[in-house]
Short mmCIF file of C-alpha atoms and ligand atoms in Angstrom, two decimals:
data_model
loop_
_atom_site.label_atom_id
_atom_site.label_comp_id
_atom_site.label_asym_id
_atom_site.label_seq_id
_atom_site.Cartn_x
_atom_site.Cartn_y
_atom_site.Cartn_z
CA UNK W 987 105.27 141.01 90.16
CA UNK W 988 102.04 141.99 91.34
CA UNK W 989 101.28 142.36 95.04
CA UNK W 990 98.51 139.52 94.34
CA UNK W 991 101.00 137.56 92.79
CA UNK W 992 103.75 138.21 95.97
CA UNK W 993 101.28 137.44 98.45
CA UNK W 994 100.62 133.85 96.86
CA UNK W 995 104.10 132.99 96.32
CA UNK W 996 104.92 134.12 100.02
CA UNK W 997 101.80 132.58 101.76
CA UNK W 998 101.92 129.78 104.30
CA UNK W 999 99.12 128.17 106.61
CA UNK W 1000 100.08 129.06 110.07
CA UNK W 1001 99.25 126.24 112.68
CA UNK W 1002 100.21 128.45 115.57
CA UNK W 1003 97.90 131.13 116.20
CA UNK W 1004 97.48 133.69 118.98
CA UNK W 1005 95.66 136.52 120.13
CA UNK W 1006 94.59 139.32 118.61
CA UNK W 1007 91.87 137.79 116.23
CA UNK W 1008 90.95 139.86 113.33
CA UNK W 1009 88.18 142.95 114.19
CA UNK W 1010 85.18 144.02 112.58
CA UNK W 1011 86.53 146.38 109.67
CA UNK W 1012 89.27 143.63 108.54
CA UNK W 1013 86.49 140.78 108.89
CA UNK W 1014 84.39 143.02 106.83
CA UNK W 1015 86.92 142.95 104.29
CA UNK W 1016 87.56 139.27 104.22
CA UNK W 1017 83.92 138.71 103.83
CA UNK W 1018 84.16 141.04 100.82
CA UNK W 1019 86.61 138.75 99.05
CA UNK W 1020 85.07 135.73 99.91
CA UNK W 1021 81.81 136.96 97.92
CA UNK W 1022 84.31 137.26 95.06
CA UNK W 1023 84.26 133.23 94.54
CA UNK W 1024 83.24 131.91 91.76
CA UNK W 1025 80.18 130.81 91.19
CA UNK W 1026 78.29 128.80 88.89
CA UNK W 1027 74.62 130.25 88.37
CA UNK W 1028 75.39 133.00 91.16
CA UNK W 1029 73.55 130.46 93.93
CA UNK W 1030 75.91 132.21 96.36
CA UNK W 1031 75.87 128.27 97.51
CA UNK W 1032 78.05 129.59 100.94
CA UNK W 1033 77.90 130.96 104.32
CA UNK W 1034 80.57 131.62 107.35
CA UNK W 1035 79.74 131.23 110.79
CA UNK W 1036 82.39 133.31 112.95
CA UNK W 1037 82.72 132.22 116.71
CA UNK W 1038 85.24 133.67 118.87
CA UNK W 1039 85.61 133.71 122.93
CA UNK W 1040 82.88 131.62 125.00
CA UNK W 1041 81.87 130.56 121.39
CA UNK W 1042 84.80 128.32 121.34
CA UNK W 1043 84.26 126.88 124.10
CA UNK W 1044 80.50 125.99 123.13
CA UNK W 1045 82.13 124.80 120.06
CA UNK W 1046 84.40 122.90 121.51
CA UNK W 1047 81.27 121.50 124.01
CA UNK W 1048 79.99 120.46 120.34
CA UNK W 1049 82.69 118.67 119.08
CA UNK W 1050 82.82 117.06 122.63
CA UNK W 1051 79.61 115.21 121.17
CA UNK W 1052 81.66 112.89 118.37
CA UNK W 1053 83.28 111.21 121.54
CA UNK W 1054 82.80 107.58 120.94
CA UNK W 1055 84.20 105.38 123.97
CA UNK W 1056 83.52 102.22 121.74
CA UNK W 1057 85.74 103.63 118.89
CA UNK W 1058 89.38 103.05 119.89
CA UNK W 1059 90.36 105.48 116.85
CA UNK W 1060 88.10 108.29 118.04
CA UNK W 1061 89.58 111.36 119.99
CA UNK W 1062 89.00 111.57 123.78
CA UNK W 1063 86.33 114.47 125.28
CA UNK W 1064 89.27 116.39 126.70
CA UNK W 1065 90.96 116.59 123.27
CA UNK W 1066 87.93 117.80 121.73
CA UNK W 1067 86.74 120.08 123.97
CA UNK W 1068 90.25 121.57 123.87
CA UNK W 1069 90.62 121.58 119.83
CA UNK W 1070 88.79 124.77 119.70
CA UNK W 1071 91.23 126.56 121.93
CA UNK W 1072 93.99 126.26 119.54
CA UNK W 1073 93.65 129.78 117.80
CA UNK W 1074 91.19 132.97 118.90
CA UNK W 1075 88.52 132.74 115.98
CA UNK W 1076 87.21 129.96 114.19
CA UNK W 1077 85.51 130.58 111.26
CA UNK W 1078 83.44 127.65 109.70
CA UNK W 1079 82.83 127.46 106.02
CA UNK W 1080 79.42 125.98 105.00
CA UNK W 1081 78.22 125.24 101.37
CA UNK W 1082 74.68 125.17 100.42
CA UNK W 1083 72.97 122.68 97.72
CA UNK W 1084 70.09 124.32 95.93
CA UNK W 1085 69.39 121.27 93.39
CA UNK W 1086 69.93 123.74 90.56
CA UNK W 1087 69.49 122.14 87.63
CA UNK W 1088 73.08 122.99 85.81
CA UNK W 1089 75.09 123.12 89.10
CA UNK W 1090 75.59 119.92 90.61
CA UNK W 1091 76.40 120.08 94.41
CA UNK W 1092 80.59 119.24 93.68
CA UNK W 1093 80.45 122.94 92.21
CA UNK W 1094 78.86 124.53 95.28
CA UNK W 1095 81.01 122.96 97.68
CA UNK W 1096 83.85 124.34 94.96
CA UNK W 1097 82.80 127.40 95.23
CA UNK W 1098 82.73 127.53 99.05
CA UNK W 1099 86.48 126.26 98.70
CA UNK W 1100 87.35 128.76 96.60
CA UNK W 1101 86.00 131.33 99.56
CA UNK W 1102 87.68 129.59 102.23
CA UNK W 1103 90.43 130.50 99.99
CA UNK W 1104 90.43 133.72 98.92
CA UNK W 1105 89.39 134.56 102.82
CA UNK W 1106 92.71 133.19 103.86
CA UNK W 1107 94.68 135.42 101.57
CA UNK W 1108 92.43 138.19 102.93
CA UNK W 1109 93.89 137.64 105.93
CA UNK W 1110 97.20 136.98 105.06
CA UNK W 1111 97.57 139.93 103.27
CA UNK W 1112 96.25 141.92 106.12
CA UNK W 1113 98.89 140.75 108.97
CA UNK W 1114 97.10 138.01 110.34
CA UNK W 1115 97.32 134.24 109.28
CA UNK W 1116 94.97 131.15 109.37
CA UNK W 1117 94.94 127.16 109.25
CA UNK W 1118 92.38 125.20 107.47
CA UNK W 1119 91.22 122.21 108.95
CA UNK W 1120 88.58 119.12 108.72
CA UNK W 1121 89.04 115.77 110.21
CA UNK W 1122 86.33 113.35 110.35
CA UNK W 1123 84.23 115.99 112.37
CA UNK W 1124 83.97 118.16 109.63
CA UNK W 1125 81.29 115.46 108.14
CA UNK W 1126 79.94 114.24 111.56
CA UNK W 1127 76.22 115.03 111.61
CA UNK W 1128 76.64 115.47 115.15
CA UNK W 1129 78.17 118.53 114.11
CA UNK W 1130 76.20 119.55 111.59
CA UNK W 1131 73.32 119.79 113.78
CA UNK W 1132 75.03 120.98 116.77
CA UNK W 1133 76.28 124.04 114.70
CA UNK W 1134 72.51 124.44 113.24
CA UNK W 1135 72.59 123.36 109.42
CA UNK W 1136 70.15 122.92 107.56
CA UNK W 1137 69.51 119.80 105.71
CA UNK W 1138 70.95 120.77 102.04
CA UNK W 1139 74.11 122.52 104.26
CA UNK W 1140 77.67 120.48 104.89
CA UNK W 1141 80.73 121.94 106.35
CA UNK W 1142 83.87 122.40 104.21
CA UNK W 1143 86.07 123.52 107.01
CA UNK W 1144 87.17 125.19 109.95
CA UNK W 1145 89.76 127.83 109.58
CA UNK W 1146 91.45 128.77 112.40
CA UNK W 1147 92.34 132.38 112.37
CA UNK W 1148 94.68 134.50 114.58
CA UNK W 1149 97.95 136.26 114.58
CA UNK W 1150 100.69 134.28 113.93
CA UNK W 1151 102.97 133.13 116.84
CA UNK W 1152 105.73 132.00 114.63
CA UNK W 1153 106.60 131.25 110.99
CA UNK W 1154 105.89 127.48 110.34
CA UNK W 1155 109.64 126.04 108.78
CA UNK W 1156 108.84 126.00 105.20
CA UNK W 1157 107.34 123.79 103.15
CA UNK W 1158 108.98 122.46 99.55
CA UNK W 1159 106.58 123.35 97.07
CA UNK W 1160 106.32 121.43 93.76
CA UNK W 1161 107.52 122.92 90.51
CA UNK W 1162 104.74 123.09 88.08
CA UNK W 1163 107.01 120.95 85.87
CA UNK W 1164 105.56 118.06 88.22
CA UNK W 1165 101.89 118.46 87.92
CA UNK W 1166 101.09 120.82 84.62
CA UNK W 1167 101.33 119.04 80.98
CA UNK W 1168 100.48 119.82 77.68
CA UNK W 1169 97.48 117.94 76.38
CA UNK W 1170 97.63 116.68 73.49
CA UNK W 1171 101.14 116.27 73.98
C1 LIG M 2507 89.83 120.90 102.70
C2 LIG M 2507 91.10 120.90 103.51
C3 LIG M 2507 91.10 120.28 104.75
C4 LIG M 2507 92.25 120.26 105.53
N1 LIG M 2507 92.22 119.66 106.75
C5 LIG M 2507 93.34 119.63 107.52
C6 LIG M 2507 93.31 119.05 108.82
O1 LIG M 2507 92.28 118.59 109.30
N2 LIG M 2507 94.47 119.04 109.52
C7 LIG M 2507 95.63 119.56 109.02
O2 LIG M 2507 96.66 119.50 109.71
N3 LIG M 2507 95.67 120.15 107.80
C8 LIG M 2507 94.55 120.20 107.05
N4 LIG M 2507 94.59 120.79 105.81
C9 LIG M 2507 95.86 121.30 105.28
C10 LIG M 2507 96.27 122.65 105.83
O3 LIG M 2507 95.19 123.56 105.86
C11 LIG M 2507 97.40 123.30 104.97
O4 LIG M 2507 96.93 123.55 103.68
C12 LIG M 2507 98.62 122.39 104.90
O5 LIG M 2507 99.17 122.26 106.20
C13 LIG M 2507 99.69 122.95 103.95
O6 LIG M 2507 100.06 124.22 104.35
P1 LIG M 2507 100.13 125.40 103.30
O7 LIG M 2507 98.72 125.94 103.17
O8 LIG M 2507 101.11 126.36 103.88
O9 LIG M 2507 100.60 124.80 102.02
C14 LIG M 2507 93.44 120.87 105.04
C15 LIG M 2507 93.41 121.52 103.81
C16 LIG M 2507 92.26 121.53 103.05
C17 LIG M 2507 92.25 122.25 101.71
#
């Protein structure tokens, strides 16, 4: 089995997340891989905005913003000034739309998935672990302005990045019996 191949098998998202976040030369890394997406008509549709220490808390200031005292099912200030707090780094994932032609914007914000993704393994593989997240405030403009993006830009996560505190119990993954078929039959 490949070391690729290991690493997959092996990988889990890690809610609990501590200090140290990742430095420069790993980051650089990461970034490295997460170029490596796929990409249809090389529109690089993708950028990452990293924010650790007092950037948190400005985050967290933003998402503060989404409070909605008229909405019984949105989250209280405190809770979302605090959300940010829960790992060291947060890096946010933001696809681009450039109106191409042949790429419709599904396969930009694909692409940007598949960089969220292949920076999480980055990590993974280099001792540290990370937690994708959304929630409704993913797609709040609130946030999208508050975080600076331009018009053709949407969020397609927040991953929360650290070191792990402790394994997460294991999760039953499916066989691919349950979700692959032969077609035509
Ligand atoms: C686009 C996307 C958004 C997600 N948003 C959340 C979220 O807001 N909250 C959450 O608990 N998990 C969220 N998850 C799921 C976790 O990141 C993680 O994949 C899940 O807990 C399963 O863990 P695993 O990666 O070890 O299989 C999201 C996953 C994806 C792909």
């Amino acid at each position: 089995m490949t070391d690729v191949i290991s690493q997959i098998l092996n990988r889990s998202s890690e809610p609990r997340l501590e200090s140290p976040a990742p430095g420069a030369s790993v980051l650089d890394t990461v970034f490295k891989c997460a170029a490596r997406a796929p990409d249809h008509a090389l529109l690089r549709p993708w950028r990452y905005l990293v924010i650790e220490g007092d950037g948190l808390d400005a985050l967290g200031e933003v998402f503060a913003r989404t409070a909605d005292a008229a909405n019984p099912t949105a989250l209280p200030v405190e809770k979302l000034q605090g959300m940010t707090r829960r790992a060291p780094m947060i890096i946010v994932g933001i696809a681009s739309h450039h109106g191409h032609p042949k790429v419709p914007p599904i396969e930009e914000t694909l692409s940007a998935g598949c960089g969220m993704a292949y920076i999480l393994l980055a990590l993974e593989a280099q001792g540290f672990a990370g937690m994708w997240r959304t929630g409704s405030i993913a797609y709040n403009p609130v946030i999208a302005e508050g975080l600076g993006l331009a018009p053709n830009e949407s969020i397609v996560g927040f991953l929360y990045v650290g070191t792990p505190v402790s394994e997460k119990p294991a999760i039953d993954r499916p066989d691919p019996d349950a979700f692959v078929s032969r077609w035509p039959g």
